[in-house]
XYZ file of C-alpha atoms in Angstrom:
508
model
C 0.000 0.000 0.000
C 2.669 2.590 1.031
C 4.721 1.839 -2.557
C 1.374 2.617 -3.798
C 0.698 6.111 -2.219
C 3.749 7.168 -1.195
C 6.265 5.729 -4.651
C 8.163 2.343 -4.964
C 11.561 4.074 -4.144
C 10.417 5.720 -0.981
C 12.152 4.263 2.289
C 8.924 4.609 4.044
C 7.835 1.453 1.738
C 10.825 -0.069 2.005
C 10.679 -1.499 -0.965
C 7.855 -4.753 -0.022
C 8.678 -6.159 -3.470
C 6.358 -7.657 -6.573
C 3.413 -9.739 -4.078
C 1.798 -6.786 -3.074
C -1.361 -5.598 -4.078
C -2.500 -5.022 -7.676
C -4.018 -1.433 -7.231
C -4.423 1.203 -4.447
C -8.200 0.736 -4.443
C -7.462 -2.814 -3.114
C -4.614 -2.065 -0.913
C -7.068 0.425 1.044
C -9.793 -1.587 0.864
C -7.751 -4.382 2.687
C -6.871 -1.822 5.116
C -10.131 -0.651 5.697
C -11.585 -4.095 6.699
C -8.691 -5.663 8.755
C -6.418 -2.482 10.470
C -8.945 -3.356 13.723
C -7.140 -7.244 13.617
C -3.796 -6.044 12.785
C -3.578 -3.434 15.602
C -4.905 -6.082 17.761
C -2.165 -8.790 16.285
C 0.210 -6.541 16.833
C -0.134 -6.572 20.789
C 0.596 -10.223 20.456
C 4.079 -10.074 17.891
C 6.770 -11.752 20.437
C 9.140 -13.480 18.474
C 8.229 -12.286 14.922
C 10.791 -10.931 12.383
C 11.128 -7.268 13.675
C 11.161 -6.280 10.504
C 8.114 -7.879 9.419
C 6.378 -5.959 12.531
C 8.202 -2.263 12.034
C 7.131 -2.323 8.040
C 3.365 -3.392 8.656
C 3.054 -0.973 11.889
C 4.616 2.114 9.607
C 1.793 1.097 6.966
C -0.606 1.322 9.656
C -0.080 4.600 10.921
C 0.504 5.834 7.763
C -3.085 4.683 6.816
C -4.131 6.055 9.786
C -2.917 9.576 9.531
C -3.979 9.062 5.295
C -7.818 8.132 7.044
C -7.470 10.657 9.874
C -8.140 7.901 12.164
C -6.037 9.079 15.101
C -7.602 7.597 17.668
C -5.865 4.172 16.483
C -2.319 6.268 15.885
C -2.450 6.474 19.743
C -3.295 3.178 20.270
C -0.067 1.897 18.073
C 2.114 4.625 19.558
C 1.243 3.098 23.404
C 1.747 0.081 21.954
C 5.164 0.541 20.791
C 5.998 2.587 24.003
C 5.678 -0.995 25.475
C 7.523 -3.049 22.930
C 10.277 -0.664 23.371
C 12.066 -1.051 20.167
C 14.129 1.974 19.917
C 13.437 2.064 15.771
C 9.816 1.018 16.379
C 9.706 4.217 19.093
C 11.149 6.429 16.739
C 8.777 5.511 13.857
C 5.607 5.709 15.839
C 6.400 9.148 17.254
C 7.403 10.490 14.264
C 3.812 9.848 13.087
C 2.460 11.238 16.048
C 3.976 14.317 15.788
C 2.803 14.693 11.948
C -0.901 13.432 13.626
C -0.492 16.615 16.174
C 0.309 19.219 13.291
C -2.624 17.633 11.195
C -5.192 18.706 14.765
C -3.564 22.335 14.437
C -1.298 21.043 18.123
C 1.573 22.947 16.769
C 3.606 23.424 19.683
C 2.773 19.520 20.440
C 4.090 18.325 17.195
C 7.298 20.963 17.143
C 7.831 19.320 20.533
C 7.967 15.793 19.370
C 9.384 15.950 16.086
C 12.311 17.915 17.229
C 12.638 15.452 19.851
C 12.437 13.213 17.193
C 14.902 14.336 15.115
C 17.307 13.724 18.077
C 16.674 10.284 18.523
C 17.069 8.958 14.504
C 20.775 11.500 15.169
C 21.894 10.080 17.904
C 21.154 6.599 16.162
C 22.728 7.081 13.521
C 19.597 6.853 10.994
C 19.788 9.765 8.120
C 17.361 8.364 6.395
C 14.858 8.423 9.143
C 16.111 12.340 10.518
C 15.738 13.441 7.350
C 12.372 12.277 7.327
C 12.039 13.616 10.858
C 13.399 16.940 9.604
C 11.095 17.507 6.479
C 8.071 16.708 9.210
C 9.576 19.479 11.811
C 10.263 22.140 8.781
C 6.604 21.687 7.650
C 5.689 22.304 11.156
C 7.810 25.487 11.795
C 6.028 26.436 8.173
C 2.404 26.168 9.872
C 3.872 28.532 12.643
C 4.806 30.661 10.818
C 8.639 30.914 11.333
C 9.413 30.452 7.699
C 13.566 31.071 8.108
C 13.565 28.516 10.433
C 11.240 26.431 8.496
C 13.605 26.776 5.633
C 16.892 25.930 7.267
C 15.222 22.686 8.505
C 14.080 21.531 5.158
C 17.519 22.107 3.148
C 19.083 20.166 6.670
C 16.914 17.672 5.071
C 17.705 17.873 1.683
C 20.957 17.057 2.351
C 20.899 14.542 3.905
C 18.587 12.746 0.930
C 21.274 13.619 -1.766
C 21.728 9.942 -2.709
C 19.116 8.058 -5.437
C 18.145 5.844 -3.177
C 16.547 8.663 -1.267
C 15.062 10.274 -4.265
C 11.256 10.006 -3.516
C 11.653 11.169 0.071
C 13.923 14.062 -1.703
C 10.898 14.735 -3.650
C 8.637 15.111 -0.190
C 11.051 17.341 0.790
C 11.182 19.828 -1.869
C 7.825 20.157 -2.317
C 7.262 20.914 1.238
C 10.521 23.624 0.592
C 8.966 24.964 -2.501
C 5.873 26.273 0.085
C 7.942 28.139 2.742
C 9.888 29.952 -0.202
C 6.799 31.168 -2.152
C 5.597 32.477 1.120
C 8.511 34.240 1.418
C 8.315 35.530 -2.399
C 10.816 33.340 -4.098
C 8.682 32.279 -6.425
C 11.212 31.502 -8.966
C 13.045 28.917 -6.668
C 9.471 27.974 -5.636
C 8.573 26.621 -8.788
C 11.777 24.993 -9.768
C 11.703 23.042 -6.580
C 8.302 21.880 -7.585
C 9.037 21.174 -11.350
C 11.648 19.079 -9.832
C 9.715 17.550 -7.385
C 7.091 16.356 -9.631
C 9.513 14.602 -11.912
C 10.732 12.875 -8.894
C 7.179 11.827 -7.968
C 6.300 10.335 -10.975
C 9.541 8.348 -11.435
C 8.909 6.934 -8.031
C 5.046 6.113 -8.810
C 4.018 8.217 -6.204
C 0.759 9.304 -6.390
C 0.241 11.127 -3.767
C 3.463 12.983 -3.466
C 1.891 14.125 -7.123
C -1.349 14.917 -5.463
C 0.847 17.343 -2.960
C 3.437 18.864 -5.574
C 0.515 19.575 -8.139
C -1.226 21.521 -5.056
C 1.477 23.672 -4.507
C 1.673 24.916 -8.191
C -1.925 25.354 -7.929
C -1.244 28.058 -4.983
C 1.948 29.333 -6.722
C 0.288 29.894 -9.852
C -2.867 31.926 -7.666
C -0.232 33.876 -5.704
C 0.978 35.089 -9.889
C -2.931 35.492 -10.610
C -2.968 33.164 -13.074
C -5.971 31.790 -12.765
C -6.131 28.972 -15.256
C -3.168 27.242 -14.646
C -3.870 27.151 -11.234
C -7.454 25.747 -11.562
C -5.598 22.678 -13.617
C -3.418 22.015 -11.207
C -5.893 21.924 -8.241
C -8.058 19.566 -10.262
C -5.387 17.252 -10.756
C -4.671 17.204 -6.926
C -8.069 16.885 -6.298
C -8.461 13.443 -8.672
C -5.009 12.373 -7.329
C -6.480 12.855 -3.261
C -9.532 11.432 -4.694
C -7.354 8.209 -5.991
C -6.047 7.757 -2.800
C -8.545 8.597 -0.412
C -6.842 11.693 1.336
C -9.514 13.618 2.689
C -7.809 16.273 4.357
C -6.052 17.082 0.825
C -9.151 16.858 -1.155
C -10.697 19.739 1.032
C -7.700 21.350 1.107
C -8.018 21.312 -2.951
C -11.379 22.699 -2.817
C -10.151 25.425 -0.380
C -7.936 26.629 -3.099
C -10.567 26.176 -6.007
C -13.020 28.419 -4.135
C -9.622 31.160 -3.573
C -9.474 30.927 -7.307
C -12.797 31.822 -8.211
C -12.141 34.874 -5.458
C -8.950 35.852 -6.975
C -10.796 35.910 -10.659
C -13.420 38.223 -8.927
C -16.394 35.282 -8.884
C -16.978 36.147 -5.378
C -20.885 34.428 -5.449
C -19.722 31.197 -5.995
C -16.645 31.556 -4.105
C -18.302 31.975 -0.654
C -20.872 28.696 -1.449
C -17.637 26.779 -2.078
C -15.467 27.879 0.767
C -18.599 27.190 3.040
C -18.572 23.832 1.863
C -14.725 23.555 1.914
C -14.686 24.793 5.795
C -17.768 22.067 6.796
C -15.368 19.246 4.981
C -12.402 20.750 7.117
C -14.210 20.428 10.937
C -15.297 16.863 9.254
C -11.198 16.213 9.520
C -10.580 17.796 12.319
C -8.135 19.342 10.280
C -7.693 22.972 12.464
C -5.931 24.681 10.302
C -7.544 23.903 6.972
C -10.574 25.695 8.914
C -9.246 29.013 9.753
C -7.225 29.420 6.247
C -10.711 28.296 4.505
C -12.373 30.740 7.309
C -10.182 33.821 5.898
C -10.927 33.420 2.444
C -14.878 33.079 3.233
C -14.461 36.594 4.932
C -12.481 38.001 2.256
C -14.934 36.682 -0.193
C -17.800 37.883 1.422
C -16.227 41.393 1.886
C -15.623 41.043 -2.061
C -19.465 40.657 -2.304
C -20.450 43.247 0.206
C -21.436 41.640 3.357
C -18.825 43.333 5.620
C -20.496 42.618 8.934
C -20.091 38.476 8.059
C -16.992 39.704 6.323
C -15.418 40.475 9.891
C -17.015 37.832 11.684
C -15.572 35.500 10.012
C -12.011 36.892 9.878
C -12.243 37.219 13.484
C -12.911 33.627 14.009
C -10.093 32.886 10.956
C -7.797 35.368 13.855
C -8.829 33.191 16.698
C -8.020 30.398 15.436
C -4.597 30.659 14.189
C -3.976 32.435 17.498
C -5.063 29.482 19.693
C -2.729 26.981 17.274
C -0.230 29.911 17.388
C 0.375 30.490 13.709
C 2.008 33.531 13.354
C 1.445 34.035 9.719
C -1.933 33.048 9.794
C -2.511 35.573 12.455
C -0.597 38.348 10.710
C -2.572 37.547 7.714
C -6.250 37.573 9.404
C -5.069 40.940 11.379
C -4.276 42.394 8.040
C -7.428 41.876 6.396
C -9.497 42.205 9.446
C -8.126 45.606 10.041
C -8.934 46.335 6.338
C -12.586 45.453 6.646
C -13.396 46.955 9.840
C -11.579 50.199 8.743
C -13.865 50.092 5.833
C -16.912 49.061 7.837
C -16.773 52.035 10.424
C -15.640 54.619 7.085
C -19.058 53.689 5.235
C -20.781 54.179 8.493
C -18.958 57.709 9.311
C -18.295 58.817 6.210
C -14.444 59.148 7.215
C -11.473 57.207 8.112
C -11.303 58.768 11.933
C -12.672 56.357 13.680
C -10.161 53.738 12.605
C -7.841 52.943 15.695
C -9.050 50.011 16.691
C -8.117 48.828 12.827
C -4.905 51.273 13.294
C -3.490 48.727 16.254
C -4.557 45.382 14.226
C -2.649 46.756 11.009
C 0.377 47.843 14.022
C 0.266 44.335 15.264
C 0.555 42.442 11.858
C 3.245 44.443 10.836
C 5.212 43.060 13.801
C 4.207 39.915 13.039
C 5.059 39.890 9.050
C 8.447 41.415 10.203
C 9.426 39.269 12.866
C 8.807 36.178 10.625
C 10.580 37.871 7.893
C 7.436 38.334 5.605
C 8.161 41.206 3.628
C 5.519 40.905 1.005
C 2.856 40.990 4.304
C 4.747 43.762 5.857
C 4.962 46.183 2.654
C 1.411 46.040 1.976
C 0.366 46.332 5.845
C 2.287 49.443 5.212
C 0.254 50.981 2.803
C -2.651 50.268 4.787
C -1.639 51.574 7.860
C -0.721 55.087 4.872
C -4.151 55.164 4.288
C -5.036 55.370 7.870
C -3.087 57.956 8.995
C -3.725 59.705 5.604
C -7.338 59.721 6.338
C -6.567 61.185 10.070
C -4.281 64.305 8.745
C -1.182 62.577 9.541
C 0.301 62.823 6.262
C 3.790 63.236 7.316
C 3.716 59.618 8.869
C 1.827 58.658 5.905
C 4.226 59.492 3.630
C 7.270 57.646 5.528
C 5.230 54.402 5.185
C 4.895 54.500 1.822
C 8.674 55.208 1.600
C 9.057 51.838 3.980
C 7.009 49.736 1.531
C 8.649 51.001 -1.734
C 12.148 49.899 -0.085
C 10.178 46.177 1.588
C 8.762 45.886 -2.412
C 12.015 46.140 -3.600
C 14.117 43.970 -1.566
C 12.185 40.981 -3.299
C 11.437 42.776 -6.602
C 7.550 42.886 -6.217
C 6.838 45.564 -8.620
C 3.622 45.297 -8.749
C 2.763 46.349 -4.964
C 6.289 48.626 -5.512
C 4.147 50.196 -8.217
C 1.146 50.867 -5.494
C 3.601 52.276 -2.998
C 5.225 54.870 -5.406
C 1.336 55.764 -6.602
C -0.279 56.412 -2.695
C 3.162 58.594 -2.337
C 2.294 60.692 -5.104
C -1.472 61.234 -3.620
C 0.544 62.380 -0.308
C 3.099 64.563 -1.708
C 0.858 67.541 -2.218
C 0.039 67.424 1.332
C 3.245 66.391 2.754
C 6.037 68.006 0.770
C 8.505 69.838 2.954
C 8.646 72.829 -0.257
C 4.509 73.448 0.501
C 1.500 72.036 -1.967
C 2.568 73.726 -5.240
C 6.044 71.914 -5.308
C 4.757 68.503 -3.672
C 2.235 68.652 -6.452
C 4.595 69.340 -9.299
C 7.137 66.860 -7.882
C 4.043 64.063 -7.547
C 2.981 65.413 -11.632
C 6.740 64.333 -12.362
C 6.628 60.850 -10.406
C 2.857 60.107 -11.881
C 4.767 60.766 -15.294
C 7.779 59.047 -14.664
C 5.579 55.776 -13.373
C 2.776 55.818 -16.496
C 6.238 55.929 -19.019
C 7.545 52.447 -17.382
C 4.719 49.627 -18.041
C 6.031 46.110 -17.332
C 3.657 42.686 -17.305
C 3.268 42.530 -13.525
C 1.453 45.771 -13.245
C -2.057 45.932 -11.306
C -4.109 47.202 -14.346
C -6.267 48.906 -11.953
C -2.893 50.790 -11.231
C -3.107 52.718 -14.788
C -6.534 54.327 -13.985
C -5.811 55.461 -10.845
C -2.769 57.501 -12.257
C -4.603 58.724 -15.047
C -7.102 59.931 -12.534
C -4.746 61.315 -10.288
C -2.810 63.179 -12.818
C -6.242 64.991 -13.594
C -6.642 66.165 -10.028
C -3.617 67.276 -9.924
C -3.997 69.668 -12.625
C -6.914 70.838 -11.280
C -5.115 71.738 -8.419
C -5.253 70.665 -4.855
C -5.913 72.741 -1.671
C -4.592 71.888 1.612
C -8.515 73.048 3.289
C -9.893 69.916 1.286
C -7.441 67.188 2.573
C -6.412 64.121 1.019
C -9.179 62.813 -1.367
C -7.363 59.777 -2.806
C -10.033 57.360 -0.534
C -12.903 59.198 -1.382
C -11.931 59.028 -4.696
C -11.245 55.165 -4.257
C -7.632 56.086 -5.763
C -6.242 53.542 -3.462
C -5.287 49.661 -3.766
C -7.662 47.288 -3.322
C -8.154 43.871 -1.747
C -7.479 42.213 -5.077
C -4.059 43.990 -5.439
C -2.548 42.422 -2.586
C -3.534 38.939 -3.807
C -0.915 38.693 -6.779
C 2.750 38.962 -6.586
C 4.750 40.955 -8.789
C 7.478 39.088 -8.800
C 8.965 37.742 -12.250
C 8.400 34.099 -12.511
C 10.845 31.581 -15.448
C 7.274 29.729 -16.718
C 9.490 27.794 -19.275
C 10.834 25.990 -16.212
C-alpha cells in the first residue's frame, strides 16, 4: 500500500517487493476491513521478524494519519511505548507528531518531532532524521517561522542527496517549494516543484503528485494566473480522490473556491469555501478551517457583506492564534483591520474612527516582520498610509509609503512597488517639505515618470488610478480639502494584494 501512495523508491515502503497488491483501491480496501485485527495482532508479535512488525506498523499509521483515524495512531504509539524497540519508538512518534500538526497542536508536534529528530541522530539513521526533519520544517512552516522552516528543510535535503533517497527528496522539496513562495521566491518555488514532480512520478508516487501539483496550484494563484492554477488543483483533487486523502481533497477545494475569489467570482466563491470549511471540521483538520475561514471573509467582503466579512475573519484570527500560527494571524489581522476600517468609514463617512483597525494593522506588521514576511509587511504598510492619511497625519503617511517602496524592492515585487510609489504621489501635495505647489509638481513628475515604465506585472487597476490622479492634480489641490485619494477610491484594493509581482521563469 505505502509503494502505492507514497512511490516504490520511498524508504517509508521499504521497498515490499512484486506480491503486493494489484491497485491502491485494493490495498485500502484491505486496510479498511482488517487495520482493527492487525492493531490487535500486533499486541501479540513476540518473536516475529522485527522487521516484518516495524514495516506493517509504519503502513498502519501511515493509513491512519492518510484516514485521519487518530484515535488508532495512539493506540499503536502506546503500543510501541511498550515493545520498546528503539526504531519502532522512533517511527511511531514520528507519526504522532505529523498526527499533532494535522489537529492544528503545533507546539505539540514541534515538541515531538524535534525530539524526534534527536533520537534517529543520535542513532545514527539519516534516512529516518531526514524524514524527521522535512516533518519538523513543515511544522515550523504552519507557525509561521518560515527562516527557520527553511533551514530545517535544506538540513533535510541534504541529507537525501543519494538516489536511493530520491522520492523522500521529492517530499522534501515540495514541502521547501511552500515556505519559499511564502517568502516571495517564487522563482526557486517553482523549480523546486518542477523538480519535485519529476521525482514523484519516477517513483510512482501518487500522492506525493497529489501534494506537488497543489502547490503549483497556490503558486500559480499567488501570480494570478488563474487557469493554470485551476488545472493544477483539479489534478490534486483526482489524485487525493485516488487515494482517499480527505484532508487534501478539502484542502483542494479550499484553493478552487480562492481561485474563483482571486478571478473576482466572489458568489460562488463563498458557497464553495462554506462547503470547503464544513469538509475541514469533518477532519478535524484545524488549520484547513481558519485558512478556509479567511478566504470566506475576504470573499464575502468582495461581495459586500462586511459585517459576516469580519465575523468571520475574526474567528479565521482566533483560530490561528489558539494553534499559534504567526502568519496566519498576521494575515487575518491584516485583512481584518482592512474590513473593519472600511466598515466604520461607510458608516462615518471618514477614516477617523479607525484605531481600533490602526493597532490590528500595528500588530501584523510586527508579526510579518518578525517572521521575515516582507511581502505581508509592505502592503500592511500601505494600509496603515491610508489610515493615517485619512486622520491628517500625512507626514507619517508618507514615511510608510517610503518603507514599503524599499520592503517591495528587496524581493522585486513591482507590482505592490508600483502601489507604494502611486499612494506617495497622492501624499506629496500634502506632505512636501517645499509646501502644496512643489509637492504637487514633484508628484505630476513621479505620476509621469511611473505611467512611461509599463512592465507585465502591473495591477491594471494601477493605470486608472494615475490617469485619474494626474487629472486632479492639474486641477489643483488645496490643503482646506485634505487628502481625497479614498474618497476618490484612488487607493489599492483587496485584489491587489492577492498577486505577486514578482517575475516568474514559466518555461521551467
Amino acid at each position: 500500500m505505502l509503494r502505492l501512495v507514497d512511490g516504490n523508491m520511498s524508504t517509508r515502503s521499504d521497498r515490499f517487493g512484486p506480491y503486493g497488491f494489484t491497485s491502491l483501491d485494493e490495498a485500502l480496501r484491505w486496510l479498511d476491513d482488517e487495520s482493527s485485527f492487525i492493531t490487535a495482532a500486533l499486541r501479540h508479535a513476540e518473536g516475529v521478524d522485527q522487521g516484518a512488525v516495524l514495516n506493517l506498523l509504519g503502513a498502519l499509521c501511515d493509513y491512519c494519519l492518510l484516514r485521519g483515524d487518530l484515535y488508532r495512531l495512539g493506540e499503536i504509539n502506546e503500543l510501541a511505548q511498550a515493545v520498546d524497540e528503539g526504531l519502532l519508538v522512533r517511527s511511531v512518534q514520528w507519526r504522532t507528531g505529523i498526527a499533532a500538526r494535522q489537529l492544528g497542536e503545533l507546539d505539540t508536534a514541534r515538541t515531538t518531532l524535534t525530539s524526534v529528530v534527536d533520537l534517529y541522530r543520535e542513532a545514527q539513521h539519516g534516512a529516518g532524521e531526514a524524514r524527521a526533519l522535512t516533518s519538523l520544517g513543515i511544522t515550523l512552516h504552519h507557525q509561521g517561522n518560515l527562516t527557520e522552516a527553511s533551514a530545517r528543510l535544506r538540513e533535510a535535503l541534504e541529507l537525501q542527496a543519494s538516489d536511493a533517497l530520491a522520492t523522500d527528496r521529492a517530499w522534501t522539496m515540495h514541502a521547501l517549494a511552500a515556505v519559499e513562495r511564502d517568502r516571495a521566491r517564487l522563482a526557486e518555488a517553482l523549480e523546486l516543484l518542477t523538480e519535485s514532480l519529476v521525482l514523484h512520478r519516477a517513483g510512482e508516487s501518487l500522492h506525493g503528485q497529489a501534494w506537488a501539483h497543489f502547490q503549483l496550484g497556490q503558486l500559480h494563484l499567488r501570480r494570478g494566473d488563474v487557469p493554470r492554477a485551476e488545472g493544477e488543483l483539479r489534478t490534486a483533487l483526482d489524485l487525493y480522490g485516488r487515494t482517499r486523502d480527505a484532508r487534501g481533497e478539502a484542502w483542494a477545494l479550499t484553493e478552487l473556491a480562492r481561485a474563483r475569489l482571486v478571478d473576482g467570482d466572489a458568489g460562488p466563491a463563498v458557497e464553495q469555501l462554506r462547503s470547503a470549511a464544513a469538509r475541514h471540521r469533518d477532519n478535524e483538520d484545524a488549520r484547513g478551517e481558519a485558512w478556509t475561514l479567511y478566504y470566506l471573509g475576504q470573499a464575502l467582503e468582495e461581495s459586500g457583506d462586511l459585517d459576516r466579512a469580519v465575523r468571520e475573519l475574526e474567528r479565521a484570527r482566533t483560530m490561528f492564534s489558539r494553534m499559534r500560527d504567526v502568519y496566519g494571524l498576521a494575515c487575518a489581522r491584516h485583512h481584518s483591520a482592512r474590513v473593519t476600517r472600511d466598515q466604520r468609514a461607510a458608516q462615518t463617512g471618514s477614516l477617523r474612527n479607525s484605531g481600533f483597525a490602526r493597532q490590528l494593522l500595528v500588530d501584523a506588521r510586527a508579526d510579518f516582520q518578525r517572521i521575515g514576511v516582507a511581502h505581508g509587511e509592505a502592503w500592511t504598510c500601505l494600509e496603515l498610509a491610508v489610515v493615517d492619511a485619512g486622520n491628517a497625519r500625512t507626514q507619517q503617511a508618507l514615511a510608510l509609503c517610503d518603507e514599503a517602496v524599499a520592503l517591495f524592492a528587496s524581493y522585486g515585487d513591482r507590482r505592490g512597488e508600483d502601489w507604494a510609489r502611486f499612494l506617495r504621489c497622492t501624499l506629496l501635495p500634502y506632505a512636501a517639505p517645499g509646501g502644496t505647489e512643489v509637492g504637487s509638481a514633484v508628484a505630476q513628475q513621479e505620476l509621469t515618470d511611473l505611467a512611461a515604465a509599463p512592465h507585465p506585472a502591473r495591477d491594471p487597476e494601477l493605470t486608472d488610478c494615475v490617469d485619474a490622479c494626474r487629472l486632479l492634480l492639474e486641477r489643483g489641490v488645496t490643503l482646506e480639502a485634505g487628502w481625497q485619494a479614498w474618497n476618490l477610491g484612488l487607493v489599492p484594493s483587496r485584489h491587489a494584494r492577492e498577486v505577486m509581482g514578482v517575475p516568474v521563469p514559466l518555461d521551467a
